[in-house]
Each structure stands twice: as structure tokens, then as C-alpha cells.
Short mmCIF file of C-alpha atoms and ligand atoms in Angstrom, two decimals:
data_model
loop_
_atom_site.label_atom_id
_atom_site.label_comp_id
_atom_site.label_asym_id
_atom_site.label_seq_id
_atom_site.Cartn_x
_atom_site.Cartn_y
_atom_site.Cartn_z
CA UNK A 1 -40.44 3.26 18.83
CA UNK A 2 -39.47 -0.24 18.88
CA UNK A 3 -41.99 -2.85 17.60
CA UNK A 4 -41.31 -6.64 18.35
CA UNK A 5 -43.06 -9.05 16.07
CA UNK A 6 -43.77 -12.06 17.67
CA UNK A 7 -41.55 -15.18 17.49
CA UNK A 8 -42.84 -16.57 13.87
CA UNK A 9 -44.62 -13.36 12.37
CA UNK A 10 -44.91 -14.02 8.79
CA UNK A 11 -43.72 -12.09 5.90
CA UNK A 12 -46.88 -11.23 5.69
CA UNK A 13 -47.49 -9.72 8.95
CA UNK A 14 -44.01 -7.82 9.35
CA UNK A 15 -45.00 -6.29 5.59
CA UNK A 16 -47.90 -4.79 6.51
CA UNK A 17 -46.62 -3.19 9.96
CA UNK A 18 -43.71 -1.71 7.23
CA UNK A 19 -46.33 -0.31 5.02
CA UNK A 20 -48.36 0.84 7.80
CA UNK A 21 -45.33 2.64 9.36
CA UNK A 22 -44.75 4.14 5.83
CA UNK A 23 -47.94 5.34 6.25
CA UNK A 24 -48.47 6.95 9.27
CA UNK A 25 -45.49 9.38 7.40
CA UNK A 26 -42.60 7.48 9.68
CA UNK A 27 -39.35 5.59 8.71
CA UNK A 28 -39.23 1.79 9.26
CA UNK A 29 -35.84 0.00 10.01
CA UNK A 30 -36.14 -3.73 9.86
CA UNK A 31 -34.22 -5.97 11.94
CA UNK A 32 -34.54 -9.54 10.83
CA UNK A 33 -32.79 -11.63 13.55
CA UNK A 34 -32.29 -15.22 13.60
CA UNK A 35 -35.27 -15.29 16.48
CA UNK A 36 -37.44 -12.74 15.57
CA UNK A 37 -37.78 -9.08 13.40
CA UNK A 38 -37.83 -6.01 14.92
CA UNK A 39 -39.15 -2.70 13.24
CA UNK A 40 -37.34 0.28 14.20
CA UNK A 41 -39.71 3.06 14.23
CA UNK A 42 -38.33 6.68 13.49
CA UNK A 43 -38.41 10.06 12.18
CA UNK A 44 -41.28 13.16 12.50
CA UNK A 45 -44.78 12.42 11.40
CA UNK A 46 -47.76 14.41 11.67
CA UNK A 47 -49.77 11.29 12.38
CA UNK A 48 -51.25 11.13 15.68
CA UNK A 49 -48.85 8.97 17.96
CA UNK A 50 -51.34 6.78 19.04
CA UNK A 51 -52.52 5.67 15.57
CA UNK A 52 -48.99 4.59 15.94
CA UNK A 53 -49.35 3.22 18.78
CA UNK A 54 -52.50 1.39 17.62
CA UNK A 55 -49.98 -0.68 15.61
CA UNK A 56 -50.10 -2.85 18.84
CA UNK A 57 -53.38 -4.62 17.93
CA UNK A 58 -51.76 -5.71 14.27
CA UNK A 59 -51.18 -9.26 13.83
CA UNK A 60 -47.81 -10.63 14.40
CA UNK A 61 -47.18 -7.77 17.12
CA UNK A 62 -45.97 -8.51 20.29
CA UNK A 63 -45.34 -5.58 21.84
CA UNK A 64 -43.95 -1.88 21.04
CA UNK A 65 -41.51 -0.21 23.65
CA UNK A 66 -40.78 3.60 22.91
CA UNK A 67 -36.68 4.33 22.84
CA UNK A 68 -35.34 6.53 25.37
CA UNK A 69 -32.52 7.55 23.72
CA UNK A 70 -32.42 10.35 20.99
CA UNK A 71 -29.96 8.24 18.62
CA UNK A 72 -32.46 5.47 18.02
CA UNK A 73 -31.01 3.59 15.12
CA UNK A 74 -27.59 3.64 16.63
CA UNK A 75 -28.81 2.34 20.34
CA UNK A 76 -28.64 -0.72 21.99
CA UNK A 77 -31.99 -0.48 23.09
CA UNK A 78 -33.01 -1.41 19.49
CA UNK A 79 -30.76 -3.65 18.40
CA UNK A 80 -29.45 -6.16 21.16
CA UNK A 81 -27.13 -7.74 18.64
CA UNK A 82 -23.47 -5.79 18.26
CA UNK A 83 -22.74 -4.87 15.30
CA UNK A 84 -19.78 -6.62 13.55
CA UNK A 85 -18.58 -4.07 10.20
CA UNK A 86 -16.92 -5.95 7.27
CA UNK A 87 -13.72 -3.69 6.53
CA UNK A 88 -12.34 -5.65 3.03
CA UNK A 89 -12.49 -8.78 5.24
CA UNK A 90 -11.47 -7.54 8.09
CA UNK A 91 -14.43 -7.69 10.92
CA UNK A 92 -14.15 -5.00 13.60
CA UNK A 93 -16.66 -5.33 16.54
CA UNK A 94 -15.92 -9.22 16.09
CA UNK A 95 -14.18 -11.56 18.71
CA UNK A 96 -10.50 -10.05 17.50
CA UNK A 97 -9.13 -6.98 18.62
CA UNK A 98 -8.69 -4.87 14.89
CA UNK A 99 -5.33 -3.02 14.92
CA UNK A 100 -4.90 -0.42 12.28
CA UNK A 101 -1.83 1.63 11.81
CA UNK A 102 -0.04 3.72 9.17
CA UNK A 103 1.60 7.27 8.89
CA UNK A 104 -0.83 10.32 9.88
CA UNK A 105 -0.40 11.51 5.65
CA UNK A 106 1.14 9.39 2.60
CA UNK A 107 4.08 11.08 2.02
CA UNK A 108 5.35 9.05 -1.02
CA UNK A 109 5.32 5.46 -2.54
CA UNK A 110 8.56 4.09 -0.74
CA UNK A 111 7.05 5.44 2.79
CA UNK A 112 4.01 3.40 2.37
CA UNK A 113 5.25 0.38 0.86
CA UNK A 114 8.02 0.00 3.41
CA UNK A 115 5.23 0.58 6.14
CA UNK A 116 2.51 -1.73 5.26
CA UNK A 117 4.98 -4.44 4.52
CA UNK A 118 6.41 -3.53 8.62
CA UNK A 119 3.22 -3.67 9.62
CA UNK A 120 1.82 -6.43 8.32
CA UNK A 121 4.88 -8.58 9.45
CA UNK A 122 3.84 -6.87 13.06
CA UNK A 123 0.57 -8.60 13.08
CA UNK A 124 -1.46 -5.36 11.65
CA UNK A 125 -4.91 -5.74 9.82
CA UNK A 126 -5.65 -2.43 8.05
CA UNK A 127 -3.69 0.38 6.82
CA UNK A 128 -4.19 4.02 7.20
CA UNK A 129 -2.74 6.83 5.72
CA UNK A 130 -4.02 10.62 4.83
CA UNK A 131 -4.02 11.79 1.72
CA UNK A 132 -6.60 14.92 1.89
CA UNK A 133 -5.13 16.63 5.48
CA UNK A 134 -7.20 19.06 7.77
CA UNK A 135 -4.66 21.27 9.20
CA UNK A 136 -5.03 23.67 11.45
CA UNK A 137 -2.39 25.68 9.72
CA UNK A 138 -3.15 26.58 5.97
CA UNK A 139 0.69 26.92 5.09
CA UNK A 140 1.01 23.19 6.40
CA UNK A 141 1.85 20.19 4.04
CA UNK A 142 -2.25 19.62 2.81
CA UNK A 143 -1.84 15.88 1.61
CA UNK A 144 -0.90 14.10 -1.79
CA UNK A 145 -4.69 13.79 -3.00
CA UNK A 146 -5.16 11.64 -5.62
CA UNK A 147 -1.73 10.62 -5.82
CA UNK A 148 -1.57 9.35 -1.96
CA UNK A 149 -4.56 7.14 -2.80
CA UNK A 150 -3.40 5.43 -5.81
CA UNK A 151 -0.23 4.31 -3.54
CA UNK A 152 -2.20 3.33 -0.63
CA UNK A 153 -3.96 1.24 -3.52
CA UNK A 154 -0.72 -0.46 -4.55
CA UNK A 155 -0.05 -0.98 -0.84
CA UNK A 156 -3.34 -3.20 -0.35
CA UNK A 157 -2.88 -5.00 -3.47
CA UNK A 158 0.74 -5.81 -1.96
CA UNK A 159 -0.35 -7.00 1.32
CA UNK A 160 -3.73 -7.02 1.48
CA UNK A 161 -4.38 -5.12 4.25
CA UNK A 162 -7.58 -3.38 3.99
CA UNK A 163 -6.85 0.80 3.66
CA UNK A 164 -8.84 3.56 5.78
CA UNK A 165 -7.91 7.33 4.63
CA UNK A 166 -9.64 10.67 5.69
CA UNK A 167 -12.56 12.44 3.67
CA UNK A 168 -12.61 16.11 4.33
CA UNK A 169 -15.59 16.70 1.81
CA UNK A 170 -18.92 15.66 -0.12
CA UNK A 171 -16.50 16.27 -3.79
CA UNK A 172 -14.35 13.48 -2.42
CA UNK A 173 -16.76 11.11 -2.25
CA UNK A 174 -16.24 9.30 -5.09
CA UNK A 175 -12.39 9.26 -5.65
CA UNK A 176 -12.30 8.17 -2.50
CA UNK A 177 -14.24 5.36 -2.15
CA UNK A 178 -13.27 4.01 -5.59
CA UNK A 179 -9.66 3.35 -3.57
CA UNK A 180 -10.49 2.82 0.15
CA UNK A 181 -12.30 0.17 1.75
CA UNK A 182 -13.22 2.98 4.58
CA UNK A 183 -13.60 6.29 4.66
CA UNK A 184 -12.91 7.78 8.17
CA UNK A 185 -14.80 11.06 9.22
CA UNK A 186 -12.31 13.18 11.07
CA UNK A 187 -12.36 15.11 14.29
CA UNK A 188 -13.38 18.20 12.70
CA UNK A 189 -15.69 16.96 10.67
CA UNK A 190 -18.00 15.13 12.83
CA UNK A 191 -21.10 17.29 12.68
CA UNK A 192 -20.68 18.48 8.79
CA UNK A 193 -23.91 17.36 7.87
CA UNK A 194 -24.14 17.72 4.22
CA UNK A 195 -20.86 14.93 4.42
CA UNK A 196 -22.48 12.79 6.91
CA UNK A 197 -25.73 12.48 4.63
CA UNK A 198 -23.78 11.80 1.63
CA UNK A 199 -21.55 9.04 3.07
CA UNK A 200 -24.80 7.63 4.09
CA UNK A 201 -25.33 7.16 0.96
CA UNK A 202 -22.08 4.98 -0.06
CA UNK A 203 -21.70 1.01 0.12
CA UNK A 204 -18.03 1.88 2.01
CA UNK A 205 -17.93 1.42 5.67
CA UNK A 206 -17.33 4.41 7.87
CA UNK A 207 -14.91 5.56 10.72
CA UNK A 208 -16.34 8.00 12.60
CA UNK A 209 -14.29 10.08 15.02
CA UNK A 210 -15.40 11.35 17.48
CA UNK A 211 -15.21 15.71 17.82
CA UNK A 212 -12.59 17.55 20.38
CA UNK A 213 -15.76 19.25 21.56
CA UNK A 214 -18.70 16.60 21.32
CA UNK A 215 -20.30 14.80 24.03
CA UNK A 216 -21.18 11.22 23.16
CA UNK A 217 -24.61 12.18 22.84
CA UNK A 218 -23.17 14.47 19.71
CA UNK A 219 -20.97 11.77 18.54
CA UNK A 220 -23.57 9.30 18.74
CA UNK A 221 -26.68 11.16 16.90
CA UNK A 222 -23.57 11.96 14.64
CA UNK A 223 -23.28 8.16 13.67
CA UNK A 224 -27.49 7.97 13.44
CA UNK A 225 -27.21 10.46 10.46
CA UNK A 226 -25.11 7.69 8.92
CA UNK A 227 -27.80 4.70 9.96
CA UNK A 228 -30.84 6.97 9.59
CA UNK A 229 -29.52 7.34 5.55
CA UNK A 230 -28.79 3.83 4.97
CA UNK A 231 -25.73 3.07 5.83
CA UNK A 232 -25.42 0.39 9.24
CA UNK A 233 -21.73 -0.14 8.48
CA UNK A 234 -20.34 2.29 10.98
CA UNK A 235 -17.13 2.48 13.83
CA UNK A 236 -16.60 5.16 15.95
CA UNK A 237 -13.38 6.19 17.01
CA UNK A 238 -12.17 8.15 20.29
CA UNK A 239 -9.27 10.15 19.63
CA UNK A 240 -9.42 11.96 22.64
CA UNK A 241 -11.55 15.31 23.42
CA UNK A 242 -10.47 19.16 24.81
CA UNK A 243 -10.21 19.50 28.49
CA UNK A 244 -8.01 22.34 30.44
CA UNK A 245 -4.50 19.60 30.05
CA UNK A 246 -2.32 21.09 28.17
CA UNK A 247 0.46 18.77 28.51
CA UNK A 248 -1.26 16.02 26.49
CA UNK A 249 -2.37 16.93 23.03
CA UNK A 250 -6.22 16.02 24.11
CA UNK A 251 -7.32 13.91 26.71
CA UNK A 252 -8.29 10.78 26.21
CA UNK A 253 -12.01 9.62 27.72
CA UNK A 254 -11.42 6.04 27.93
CA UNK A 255 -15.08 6.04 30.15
CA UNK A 256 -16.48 7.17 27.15
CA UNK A 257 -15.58 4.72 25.28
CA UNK A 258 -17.14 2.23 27.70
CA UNK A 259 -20.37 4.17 27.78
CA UNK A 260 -20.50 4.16 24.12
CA UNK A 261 -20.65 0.48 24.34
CA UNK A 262 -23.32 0.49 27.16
CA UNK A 263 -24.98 2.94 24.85
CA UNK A 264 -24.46 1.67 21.51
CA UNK A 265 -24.28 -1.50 19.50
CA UNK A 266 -21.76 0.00 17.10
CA UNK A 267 -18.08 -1.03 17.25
CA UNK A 268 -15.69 1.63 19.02
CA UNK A 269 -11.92 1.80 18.65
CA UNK A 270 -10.05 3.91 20.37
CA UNK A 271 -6.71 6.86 18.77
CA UNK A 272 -4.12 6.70 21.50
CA UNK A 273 -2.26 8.70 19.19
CA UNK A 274 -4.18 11.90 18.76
CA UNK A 275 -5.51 11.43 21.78
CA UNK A 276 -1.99 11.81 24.08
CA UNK A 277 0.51 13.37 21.10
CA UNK A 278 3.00 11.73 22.45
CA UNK A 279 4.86 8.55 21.20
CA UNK A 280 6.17 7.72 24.85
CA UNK A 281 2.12 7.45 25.90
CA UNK A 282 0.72 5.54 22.76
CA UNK A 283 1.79 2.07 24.27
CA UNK A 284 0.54 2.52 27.76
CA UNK A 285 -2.84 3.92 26.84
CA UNK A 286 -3.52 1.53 23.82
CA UNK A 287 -3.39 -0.93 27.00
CA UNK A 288 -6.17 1.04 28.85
CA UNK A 289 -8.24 0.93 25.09
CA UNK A 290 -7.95 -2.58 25.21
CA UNK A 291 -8.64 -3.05 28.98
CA UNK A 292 -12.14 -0.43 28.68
CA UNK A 293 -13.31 -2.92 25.81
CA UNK A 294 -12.41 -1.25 22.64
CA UNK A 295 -12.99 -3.42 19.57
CA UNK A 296 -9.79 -1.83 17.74
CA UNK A 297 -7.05 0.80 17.70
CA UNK A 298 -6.05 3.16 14.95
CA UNK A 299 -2.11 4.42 15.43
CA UNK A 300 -0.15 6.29 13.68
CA UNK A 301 3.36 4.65 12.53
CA UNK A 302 6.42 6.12 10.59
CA UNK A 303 9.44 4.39 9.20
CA UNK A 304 11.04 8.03 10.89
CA UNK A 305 8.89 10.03 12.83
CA UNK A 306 11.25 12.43 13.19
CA UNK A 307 11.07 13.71 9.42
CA UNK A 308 7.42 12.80 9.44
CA UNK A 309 5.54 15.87 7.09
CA UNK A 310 2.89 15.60 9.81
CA UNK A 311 2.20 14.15 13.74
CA UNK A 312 5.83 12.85 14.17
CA UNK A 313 6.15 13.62 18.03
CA UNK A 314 3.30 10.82 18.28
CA UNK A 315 4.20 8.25 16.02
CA UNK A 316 5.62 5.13 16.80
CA UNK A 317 8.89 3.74 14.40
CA UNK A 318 8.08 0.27 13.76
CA UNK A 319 10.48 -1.03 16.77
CA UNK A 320 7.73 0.65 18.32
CA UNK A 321 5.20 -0.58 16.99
CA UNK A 322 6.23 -4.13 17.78
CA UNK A 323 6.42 -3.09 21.09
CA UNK A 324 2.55 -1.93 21.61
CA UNK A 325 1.35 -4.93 19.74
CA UNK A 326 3.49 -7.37 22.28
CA UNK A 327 2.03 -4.99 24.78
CA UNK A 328 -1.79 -5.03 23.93
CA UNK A 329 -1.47 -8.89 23.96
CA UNK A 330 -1.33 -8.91 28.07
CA UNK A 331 -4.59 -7.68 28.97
CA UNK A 332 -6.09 -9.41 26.29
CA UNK A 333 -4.89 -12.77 27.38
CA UNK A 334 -5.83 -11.16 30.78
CA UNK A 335 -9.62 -10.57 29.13
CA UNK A 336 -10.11 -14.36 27.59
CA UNK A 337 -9.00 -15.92 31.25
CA UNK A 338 -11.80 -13.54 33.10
CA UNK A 339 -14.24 -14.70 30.71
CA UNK A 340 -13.42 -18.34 30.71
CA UNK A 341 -14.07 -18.16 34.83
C1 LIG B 1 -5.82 11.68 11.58
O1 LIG B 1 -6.32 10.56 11.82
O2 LIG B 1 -4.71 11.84 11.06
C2 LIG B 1 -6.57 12.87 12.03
C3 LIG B 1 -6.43 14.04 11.42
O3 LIG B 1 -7.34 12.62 13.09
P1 LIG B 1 -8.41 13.54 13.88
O4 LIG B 1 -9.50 13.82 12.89
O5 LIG B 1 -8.84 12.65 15.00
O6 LIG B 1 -7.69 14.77 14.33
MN1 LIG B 2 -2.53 12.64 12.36
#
């Protein structure tokens, strides 16, 4: 349930709808906007819904609208406003397109160090690199742990660029964010729970990806877990979802990336790698991201992908690199002149 205070409400007012809400066994979400606050009504109750509802005749209410949606916190129905998330700086959701780039795992100091410094010259903004890996195979290179952070670490400090790396589980939680500025969520991992509720819980930002598997509906009541706990500061990512191709790694559903928008007032950036597995495709589809109206792009980059310890067939060598970004320029020049007519 949505309830709109009216234009001027005092403190006074919007505190006692909270601690009514509170009451009635529900969860309030403020909105304070720069017109007026909006109380976002949610979770079960065994309160009768129209003493809820009754909330109507409080002063300072305008009016209450029920949301539609199942993700409630996460819709645009409640919040109107998109949400811009501060990554170290860095705003994603904001009026720039956010590129960030970086080897699929840390492999060792001189890899990242000679990457970040290529991509920053290449007009990158964040960094990414794994250093805890979910593999499919168990006899698979697994990641440099603790190690792999500390250089991404020495990589920001050198260039500032804000770092994203993976969290596979609830122990990580804490070594990880004392490194990263984000913590991305991977594929696989989008409907662990117990993780989502505890990176709820941090002050870091989150990357959520979206599963091979999960509808948007899943992706998106996968982000609300995130809001519902506390935390609003949340991206999601398409990286491209299971369908009967075979020839592409995944496919990628740039329309559901533009429905996330329509749905959601959360940023979403868009994987061309993962999504295609193929270097030759990252360019062309990173163009399609842009052109759909995805606030970012996350790619994987290798000084040489072809002795990459994981995802070389779809990373880009910098050469490459500077390509796409060249590249993505077009249809955003293309963008700014359609919304100048
Ligand atoms: C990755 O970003 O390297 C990764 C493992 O991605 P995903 O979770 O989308 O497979
Ligand atoms: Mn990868």
C-alpha cells in the first residue's frame, strides 16, 4: 500500500501514520521527496486491512493506492523518482552511461594493474575483477580470495576507479566489503536467501544479476529482499538468461531490460559478455544495451584473453575495448539529439 501525505504534512503527521503502520504489525518505508513523503506500506500483518485502510481519515493523508506489483519496494509504482546508486563516486542510474570492465578473475598483481591503468585511459569508471569464482567445474581455477582483493585494492588506490568483485557467500561478507565499494550477486546466486538478507544488511551498494533461469518477476522480488532489509542502494544486471540457442553462451533479453525499467525505479546495466560468450558479439550488443536504455555495462577485459584462467573466448584485449567504448558513443549521441527534439 502506498500512502501519499499531502503536499505540507508535518513531521508530525507523517510520524504518527509511521507509528500507526508499526502498529497495525506492518513495515513502513518513508519516502521524503522534495514535494511530498510517501509511506511505503509492506509486509504480513494480522491486522484487519481495513484498519489499514482507515489510515485514510489521518491527518496529513491524501490518499492511499494499493501496489499491484508483488516487489513493492523495488517498483515504480512507489517511488516515481529513479534511483541514482553512489558506487565510490561513481553514480549509476544518473545522466552518464557507467562503464565497468575488468578480467572475469584477478589473476595476479601485474594483470590488474596493467588493466585498470588501460582502462581508465579508455574512459572506464569502475573496475571489476573476481576473486571468489563460481565454477561450474570444481577442478577449475576457484579465484585468489583474499589475495585478489588486496590487489584490486591497490588498483583503486592507483586510479581511483571504484572496484565491484563477486560474493559467493554470507562468510564473505565482511572481507569483502572492507575492500570493494560493491559487492555483485552472481547469476547463481540470485535467489540464495540467507546472502540476500545479509547483504541487506551492509552500507556497500549491490549488483544484482540477474539468474539464467529467473523471470524478472524473480529477479525483481530478488532485489526487494535487498530494499525490504534496508538496503535501497541496488543495480541489477542482465547477463543474459537460458533459452534452446546453443550457439551463444545465453541469450541476451535486451526487452527485459526495458521492462525492468518500466517496472522498476532501480538502475539496470546490462553483461554483453556473459550474455553472448563471444568477444566478436560484445561490441555490437553493448550497442543494443545502450540503445534499450541501460544505465551501464559490465565487460569483461584481458590484457590476453587467450591465456585468460577464466572467460577468455569473451573478453575483449584492450584494442578492443577501445573499440566498444568508441562504439557505444554513437547511439548515445544518437539518444541526447532524440531528446533535445
Ligand atoms: C562474472 O561476472 O564473472 C560471473 C561469474 O557472472 P555471472 O554470475 O553472470 O555468471
Ligand atoms: Mn566471467
Amino acid at each position: 500500500m502506498i500512502v501519499n501525505m499531502r503536499y505540507g504534512a508535518t513531521d508530525q503527521e507523517i510520524d504518527h501514520v509511521i507509528e500507526r503502520v508499526r502498529e497495525l504489525g506492518y513495515q513502513p518505508h518513508v519516502i521524503r521527496g522534495a514535494e511530498r513523503t510517501i509511506i511505503g506500506v509492506v509486509g504480513k500483518s494480522q491486522a484487519h486491512r481495513s484498519e489499514l485502510e482507515a489510515l485514510r481519515a489521518a491527518p496529513g493523508v491524501e490518499d492511499m493506492i494499493p501496489i499491484a506489483q508483488p516487489f513493492k519496494l523495488v517498483s515504480l509504482e512507489l517511488r516515481r523518482e529513479r534511483t541514482v546508486v553512489n558506487v565510490g563516486g561513481v553514480l549509476i542510474g544518473g545522466d552518464e552511461l557507467v562503464v565497468i570492465a575488468g578480467p572475469c578473475s584477478v589473476e595476479s598483481r601485474e594483470q590488474i594493474l596493467e588493466t585498470a591503468r588501460a582502462l581508465k585511459a579508455a574512459g572506464a569508471h569502475m573496475l571489476r575483477g573476481g576473486a571468489y569464482k563460481p565454477r561450474t567445474s570444481p577442478y577449475e581455477f576457484q579465484g585468489l580470495g583474499l589475495e585478489a582483493l588486496q590487489i584490486l585494492r591497490e588498483a583503486r588506490q592507483e586510479t581511483g576507479l571504484p572496484i565491484v568483485t563477486e560474493i559467493m557467500s554470507t562468510e564473505e561478507v565482511d572481507v569483502v566489503s572492507e575492500h570493494a565499494d560493491m559487492l555483485q550477486v552472481g547469476a547463481r546466486n540470485m535467489q540464495n536467501y540467507p546472502l540476500l538478507r545479509r547483504l541487506a544488511a551492509t552500507p556497500r551498494p549491490i549488483l544484482l544479476k540477474r539468474g539464467p533461469s529467473a523471470t524478472i518477476k524473480e529477479w525483481l522480488l530478488a532485489a526487494e529482499y535487498l530494499l525490504a532489509g534496508g538496503n535501497p542502494n541496488v543495480v541489477l544486471c542482465e547477463r543474459g538468461i537460458k533459452t534452446f540457442e546453443t550457439e551463444t553462451r545465453n541469450t541476451l533479453d535486451l526487452a527485459g531490460v526495458a521492462l525492468a525499467k518500466e517496472l522498476s525505479h532501480l538502475p539496470v546495466i546490462v553483461d554483453p559478455s556473459h550474455a553472448t560468450g563471444r568477444r566478436s558479439l560484445v561490441p555490437a550488443t553493448a550497442r543494443a544495451a545502450v540503445a534499450v536504455g541501460a544505465d551501464g555495462l559490465m565487460v569483461e577485459v584481458h590484457p590476453c584473453p587467450e591465456r585468460a584462467l577464466s572467460d577468455g573466448p569473451q573478453s575483449l584485449d584492450f584494442r578492443g575495448f577501445e573499440e566498444m567504448m568508441r562504439g557505444i558513443k554513437e547511439p548515445l549521441r544518437r539518444a541526447a539529439a532524440a531528446t533535445a527534439r
